Short mmCIF file of C-alpha atoms in Angstrom, two decimals:
data_model
loop_
_atom_site.label_atom_id
_atom_site.label_comp_id
_atom_site.label_asym_id
_atom_site.label_seq_id
_atom_site.Cartn_x
_atom_site.Cartn_y
_atom_site.Cartn_z
CA MET A 1 25.04 6.88 1.62
CA LEU A 2 26.69 8.60 4.67
CA GLU A 3 24.96 6.24 7.00
CA LYS A 4 26.21 3.23 4.87
CA ALA A 5 29.72 4.64 5.14
CA ILE A 6 29.43 5.17 8.86
CA ILE A 7 28.36 1.52 9.28
CA LEU A 8 31.01 0.23 7.10
CA ALA A 9 33.65 2.31 8.82
CA ALA A 10 32.43 1.25 12.32
CA SER A 11 32.31 -2.47 11.12
CA ALA A 12 36.01 -2.34 10.01
CA VAL A 13 37.01 -0.71 13.38
CA GLY A 14 34.86 -3.45 15.23
CA ALA A 15 36.55 -6.15 13.26
CA GLY A 16 39.81 -4.86 14.51
CA LEU A 17 38.74 -4.49 18.11
CA ALA A 18 37.33 -8.03 18.11
CA MET A 19 40.76 -9.46 17.06
CA ILE A 20 42.19 -7.97 20.37
CA ALA A 21 40.71 -11.33 21.81
CA GLY A 22 43.76 -12.97 20.12
CA ILE A 23 45.91 -11.66 23.17
CA GLY A 24 44.33 -14.20 25.62
CA PRO A 25 44.94 -17.40 23.69
CA GLY A 26 48.50 -16.12 22.70
CA ILE A 27 49.59 -15.74 26.27
CA GLY A 28 47.73 -18.99 27.37
CA GLN A 29 49.27 -21.05 24.41
CA GLY A 30 52.81 -19.55 25.08
CA TYR A 31 52.43 -20.49 28.76
CA ALA A 32 51.40 -24.13 27.93
CA ALA A 33 54.27 -24.44 25.43
CA GLY A 34 56.74 -23.14 28.07
CA LYS A 35 55.50 -25.61 30.69
CA ALA A 36 55.57 -28.55 28.05
CA ALA A 37 59.25 -27.53 27.33
CA GLU A 38 60.01 -27.64 31.09
CA ALA A 39 58.38 -31.04 31.20
CA VAL A 40 60.32 -32.43 28.43
CA GLY A 41 63.58 -31.15 29.83
CA ARG A 42 62.53 -32.81 33.19
CA GLN A 43 61.28 -36.02 31.38
CA PRO A 44 62.58 -36.48 27.88
CA GLU A 45 61.27 -40.01 27.45
CA ALA A 46 57.63 -38.80 27.96
CA LYS A 47 57.94 -36.44 24.90
CA GLY A 48 55.22 -37.93 22.77
CA ASP A 49 52.55 -37.85 25.62
CA ILE A 50 53.61 -34.35 26.64
CA THR A 51 53.37 -32.92 23.18
CA SER A 52 49.85 -34.34 22.39
CA THR A 53 48.61 -33.25 25.67
CA MET A 54 49.96 -29.79 25.01
CA LEU A 55 48.50 -29.65 21.57
CA PHE A 56 45.10 -30.72 22.90
CA GLY A 57 45.06 -28.06 25.75
CA CYS A 58 46.30 -25.40 23.26
CA ALA A 59 43.40 -26.13 20.85
CA VAL A 60 40.87 -26.05 23.85
CA ALA A 61 42.45 -22.76 25.17
CA GLU A 62 42.21 -21.21 21.42
CA SER A 63 38.31 -21.17 21.34
CA THR A 64 38.11 -17.72 22.84
CA GLY A 65 40.48 -16.42 20.18
CA ILE A 66 38.45 -18.19 17.50
CA TYR A 67 35.23 -16.58 18.70
CA GLY A 68 36.84 -13.26 18.18
CA LEU A 69 37.90 -14.37 14.84
CA VAL A 70 34.36 -15.39 13.85
CA VAL A 71 32.98 -12.13 14.99
CA ALA A 72 35.51 -10.17 12.86
CA LEU A 73 34.82 -12.44 9.81
CA ILE A 74 31.07 -11.82 10.19
CA LEU A 75 31.53 -8.14 10.30
CA LEU A 76 33.79 -8.00 7.34
CA PHE A 77 32.17 -10.78 4.87
CA ALA A 78 28.68 -11.28 6.07
CA ASN A 79 27.67 -7.90 7.78
CA PRO A 80 24.26 -8.03 9.35
CA LEU A 81 24.21 -4.33 10.29
CA ILE A 82 24.07 -3.01 6.69
CA LYS A 83 20.59 -4.67 6.35
CA LEU A 84 19.20 -2.58 9.13
CA LEU A 85 19.35 0.52 7.08
CA MET B 1 43.33 -5.75 -7.42
CA ASN B 2 40.33 -7.29 -5.92
CA ILE B 3 40.31 -9.87 -3.24
CA GLU B 4 37.30 -12.10 -2.85
CA VAL B 5 36.49 -14.26 0.11
CA ASN B 6 33.27 -16.15 -0.60
CA GLY B 7 31.32 -18.79 1.15
CA PRO B 8 30.52 -21.98 -0.75
CA LYS B 9 28.63 -21.63 -3.94
CA ILE B 10 25.23 -22.94 -4.41
CA TYR B 11 24.84 -25.23 -7.40
CA TYR B 12 21.19 -26.17 -7.27
CA GLU B 13 18.10 -25.61 -5.11
CA ILE B 14 15.53 -28.43 -4.49
CA PRO B 15 12.20 -26.69 -4.58
CA ILE B 16 10.85 -28.52 -1.37
CA LEU B 17 10.51 -27.51 2.25
CA GLY B 18 11.29 -23.83 1.45
CA GLY B 19 14.40 -24.81 -0.70
CA ILE B 20 17.15 -27.24 0.13
CA LYS B 21 20.43 -25.83 -1.19
CA ILE B 22 23.01 -28.15 -2.77
CA THR B 23 26.05 -26.31 -2.14
CA GLU B 24 29.77 -26.53 -3.10
CA SER B 25 30.65 -28.21 0.29
CA ILE B 26 27.91 -30.95 -0.21
CA VAL B 27 29.31 -31.84 -3.60
CA ASN B 28 32.80 -31.85 -2.50
CA MET B 29 31.84 -33.95 0.40
CA TRP B 30 30.16 -36.54 -1.95
CA PHE B 31 33.38 -36.58 -3.98
CA VAL B 32 35.66 -37.19 -0.89
CA MET B 33 33.06 -39.77 0.23
CA ALA B 34 33.23 -41.56 -2.94
CA VAL B 35 37.06 -41.59 -2.97
CA THR B 36 37.03 -42.82 0.64
CA VAL B 37 34.80 -45.65 0.09
CA ALA B 38 36.68 -46.78 -3.12
CA VAL B 39 39.90 -46.65 -1.29
CA CYS B 40 38.41 -48.76 1.62
CA ILE B 41 36.99 -51.31 -0.79
CA TRP B 42 40.43 -51.52 -2.50
CA LEU B 43 42.10 -51.94 0.77
CA THR B 44 39.74 -54.66 2.15
CA ARG B 45 39.65 -57.00 -0.92
CA ASN B 46 41.34 -60.35 -0.97
CA LEU B 47 42.23 -60.32 2.64
CA SER B 48 44.03 -63.53 3.95
CA VAL B 49 45.44 -64.74 7.23
CA LYS B 50 48.20 -67.03 5.85
CA ASN B 51 50.11 -64.57 3.47
CA PRO B 52 48.85 -60.99 3.95
CA SER B 53 49.65 -58.69 0.97
CA LYS B 54 51.34 -55.21 1.43
CA LYS B 55 48.05 -53.24 1.27
CA GLN B 56 46.55 -55.54 3.72
CA ILE B 57 49.40 -54.77 6.22
CA VAL B 58 48.96 -51.15 5.66
CA ALA B 59 45.21 -51.35 6.28
CA GLU B 60 45.79 -53.36 9.44
CA LYS B 61 48.38 -50.92 10.67
CA LEU B 62 46.00 -47.95 10.08
CA TYR B 63 43.21 -49.77 11.80
CA LEU B 64 45.35 -50.92 14.74
CA MET B 65 46.46 -47.15 15.30
CA LEU B 66 42.79 -46.02 15.46
CA TYR B 67 41.83 -49.02 17.67
CA ASN B 68 44.75 -48.33 20.17
CA LEU B 69 43.89 -44.61 20.24
CA VAL B 70 40.24 -45.24 21.10
CA LYS B 71 41.17 -47.98 23.61
CA ASP B 72 43.65 -45.55 25.43
CA VAL B 73 41.30 -42.56 25.61
CA MET B 74 37.84 -44.12 25.95
CA GLY B 75 38.64 -47.42 27.41
CA GLU B 76 37.80 -50.99 26.56
CA LYS B 77 33.85 -50.29 27.37
CA TYR B 78 33.61 -47.81 24.28
CA ILE B 79 35.49 -49.95 21.76
CA LYS B 80 32.38 -49.85 19.55
CA PHE B 81 33.12 -46.21 18.77
CA VAL B 82 36.13 -47.10 16.62
CA PRO B 83 34.15 -46.79 13.22
CA TYR B 84 32.46 -43.57 14.21
CA ILE B 85 35.67 -41.87 15.36
CA GLY B 86 37.63 -43.23 12.36
CA SER B 87 35.05 -41.89 9.87
CA LEU B 88 35.07 -38.45 11.74
CA PHE B 89 38.87 -38.20 11.59
CA THR B 90 38.94 -39.30 8.01
CA MET B 91 36.30 -36.86 6.86
CA SER B 92 37.70 -33.91 8.72
CA ILE B 93 41.34 -34.50 7.40
CA LEU B 94 40.41 -35.26 3.94
CA GLY B 95 38.07 -32.32 3.72
CA SER B 96 40.67 -29.93 5.03
CA LEU B 97 43.34 -31.38 2.70
CA SER B 98 41.09 -31.37 -0.31
CA SER B 99 41.97 -27.52 -0.67
CA LEU B 100 45.37 -28.84 -1.79
CA PHE B 101 43.68 -30.26 -4.78
CA GLY B 102 41.84 -27.23 -5.71
CA LEU B 103 38.61 -27.97 -4.17
CA ARG B 104 37.06 -25.70 -1.55
CA ALA B 105 37.63 -27.13 1.88
CA TYR B 106 34.27 -28.09 3.14
CA THR B 107 35.34 -27.94 6.67
CA ALA B 108 35.47 -24.09 6.11
CA ASP B 109 31.67 -24.33 6.01
CA PHE B 110 30.04 -23.86 9.44
CA SER B 111 27.16 -26.21 8.77
CA VAL B 112 29.46 -29.16 8.16
CA THR B 113 31.44 -28.73 11.61
CA LEU B 114 28.09 -27.78 13.39
CA GLY B 115 26.72 -30.93 12.03
CA TRP B 116 29.59 -33.05 13.39
CA ALA B 117 29.56 -31.12 16.71
CA LEU B 118 25.75 -31.85 17.10
CA MET B 119 26.23 -35.63 16.52
CA THR B 120 28.66 -35.54 19.28
CA PHE B 121 26.37 -33.53 21.43
CA ILE B 122 23.53 -36.06 20.86
CA MET B 123 25.87 -38.79 21.74
CA ILE B 124 26.97 -37.14 25.05
CA GLN B 125 23.34 -36.59 26.10
CA ALA B 126 22.24 -40.29 25.23
CA ASN B 127 25.19 -41.60 27.05
CA LYS B 128 24.30 -39.57 30.10
CA ILE B 129 20.63 -40.62 29.91
CA LYS B 130 21.94 -44.19 29.59
CA HIS B 131 24.15 -44.18 32.74
CA LYS B 132 21.86 -41.99 34.96
CA GLY B 133 18.42 -42.75 33.81
CA VAL B 134 15.87 -40.01 32.78
CA TRP B 135 15.24 -38.60 36.26
CA GLY B 136 18.98 -38.76 37.18
CA TYR B 137 19.74 -36.97 33.88
CA ILE B 138 17.28 -34.08 34.68
CA LYS B 139 18.43 -34.01 38.32
CA SER B 140 22.12 -33.72 37.16
CA PHE B 141 21.59 -30.19 35.88
CA ALA B 142 20.69 -29.01 39.34
CA GLU B 143 23.89 -30.05 40.90
CA PRO B 144 25.63 -29.06 43.14
CA VAL B 145 22.82 -26.59 44.14
CA ALA B 146 19.49 -25.81 42.42
CA PHE B 147 20.26 -22.22 41.50
CA LEU B 148 23.12 -23.19 39.26
CA THR B 149 20.83 -24.78 36.80
CA PRO B 150 21.01 -22.08 34.08
CA LEU B 151 24.77 -22.05 34.38
CA ASN B 152 24.76 -25.91 33.87
CA LEU B 153 22.45 -25.67 30.76
CA VAL B 154 24.68 -22.89 29.17
CA SER B 155 27.77 -24.83 29.72
CA GLU B 156 26.30 -27.89 28.27
CA ILE B 157 25.02 -26.05 25.15
CA ALA B 158 28.27 -24.19 24.86
CA ASN B 159 30.09 -27.45 24.15
CA PRO B 160 28.91 -28.29 20.52
CA ILE B 161 29.10 -24.47 19.61
CA SER B 162 32.76 -24.08 20.81
CA MET B 163 33.67 -27.33 19.02
CA ALA B 164 32.06 -26.47 15.71
CA PHE B 165 33.44 -22.92 15.97
CA ARG B 166 37.09 -24.16 16.72
CA HIS B 167 37.23 -26.35 13.65
CA PHE B 168 35.36 -23.97 11.30
CA GLY B 169 37.45 -20.86 12.58
CA ASN B 170 40.75 -22.58 12.10
CA ILE B 171 40.26 -23.63 8.52
CA ALA B 172 38.28 -20.67 7.49
CA SER B 173 40.91 -18.33 8.78
CA GLY B 174 43.46 -20.36 6.68
CA VAL B 175 41.29 -19.77 3.51
CA VAL B 176 41.06 -16.05 4.28
CA ILE B 177 44.74 -15.71 4.88
CA THR B 178 45.66 -17.55 1.91
CA SER B 179 43.46 -15.30 -0.41
CA LEU B 180 44.99 -12.22 1.25
CA ILE B 181 48.47 -13.59 0.52
CA TYR B 182 47.59 -14.21 -3.02
CA GLY B 183 46.29 -10.66 -3.38
CA ALA B 184 49.17 -9.03 -1.71
CA LEU B 185 51.80 -11.12 -3.80
CA ALA B 186 49.87 -10.34 -7.05
CA SER B 187 50.05 -6.51 -6.48
CA LEU B 188 53.67 -6.84 -5.41
CA SER B 189 54.64 -8.62 -8.65
CA LYS B 190 52.71 -5.88 -10.59
CA THR B 191 54.62 -3.21 -8.84
CA VAL B 192 58.03 -4.85 -9.52
CA LEU B 193 57.23 -5.79 -13.15
CA GLY B 194 54.71 -3.13 -13.98
CA PHE B 195 57.01 -0.48 -15.50
CA ILE B 196 58.01 -2.86 -18.27
CA PRO B 197 56.00 -1.85 -21.36
CA ASN B 198 55.83 -5.45 -22.70
CA ASP B 199 52.43 -6.72 -21.79
CA PHE B 200 53.40 -10.40 -21.52
CA ILE B 201 56.44 -9.93 -19.15
CA SER B 202 54.42 -7.54 -16.82
CA GLN B 203 51.86 -10.26 -16.36
CA ILE B 204 54.38 -12.97 -14.97
CA PRO B 205 53.32 -13.79 -11.47
CA ILE B 206 56.91 -14.11 -10.09
CA PHE B 207 55.97 -13.89 -6.48
CA GLN B 208 52.80 -16.02 -6.48
CA VAL B 209 54.97 -19.08 -7.51
CA GLY B 210 56.34 -21.11 -4.65
CA LEU B 211 56.04 -18.66 -1.84
CA PRO B 212 52.49 -19.54 -0.78
CA ALA B 213 53.42 -23.30 -0.67
CA ILE B 214 55.55 -22.54 2.35
CA LEU B 215 52.76 -21.04 4.24
CA SER B 216 50.42 -23.59 3.10
CA ILE B 217 52.44 -26.17 4.99
CA TYR B 218 51.32 -24.45 8.25
CA PHE B 219 47.78 -23.39 7.21
CA ASP B 220 46.88 -26.53 5.24
CA LEU B 221 48.78 -29.57 6.45
CA PHE B 222 49.44 -28.70 10.06
CA THR B 223 46.16 -27.07 10.96
CA SER B 224 44.23 -29.91 9.05
CA PHE B 225 45.81 -32.57 10.95
CA LEU B 226 45.71 -30.80 14.26
CA GLN B 227 41.96 -30.00 13.75
CA ALA B 228 41.03 -33.62 12.77
CA TYR B 229 43.04 -34.81 15.86
CA ILE B 230 41.34 -32.24 18.14
CA ILE B 231 37.71 -32.88 16.94
CA SER B 232 38.02 -36.72 17.27
CA MET B 233 39.88 -36.28 20.63
CA LEU B 234 37.26 -34.03 22.08
CA THR B 235 34.53 -36.34 20.88
CA MET B 236 36.14 -39.32 22.57
CA VAL B 237 36.79 -37.29 25.84
CA TYR B 238 33.38 -35.81 26.11
CA VAL B 239 31.48 -39.00 25.30
CA SER B 240 33.41 -41.25 27.61
CA GLY B 241 33.50 -38.51 30.35
CA ALA B 242 29.66 -38.28 30.23
CA GLU B 243 28.67 -40.86 32.86
#
């Protein structure tokens, strides 16, 4: 029982730590959005192109954050460590 | 209060090859496919050049949008990819949006998105072999210098994995957050109304009505559309860039 409790607690902490990965994409997407706002200010007629390029770049930059999220989801809902006991 | 976040349910298991599972995602996908095919048949019935009906104008508009997108991104050379990109986009967006009708979004199942990403991966490799020849394809992994071969292999394999995880993660996080919000709002309305001794009144879900709809605009509508756009865009860019 104690071993299980330790593993569950450590998994919860690990899931929380995995979500620190959200910092990177947050900064990156904010920077991209800021640059896009600058570009729209400089050239308002290219708004459509700028927005779609920015969304595309944001979605690609997001993947590291998504990896962290997947690790956290696995630790919370499909924990592989509990079977090792 | 209990919050449950589950994977897709298994409805039936075909007892061959170690058990092929018919899951909720597959059944929902059949349903969406049937609806799509029916709508397509309905849209393309009674086409005419002289006096086009309203639905024909809508169908032509949709097709032209797709055609122009593929032509802009991939170029005139890859125009035969229009049906594939169109099906990918339609399946992705309808799958994510089917959660609005109470179905479980099948794009929140990793096997579905991995299947799409693997199809893209095979197309990329086939296109590379077509343009470089078999020997040129093998040699392209040892560029620019031979000891970078492992890195080239890893970056090639990381492509479909990151594509699949991106689509799955965005939709699945929406599912998880939505169920967390429902749990939180249920306990909130229980705390507010719980002191009333009448059983009927204390069960009224005052906070669950309406509030989650605002969040679902972001988590369902915006994310679904964005991810469908991203996965078809990435497919187009990778396939046409593999020369």
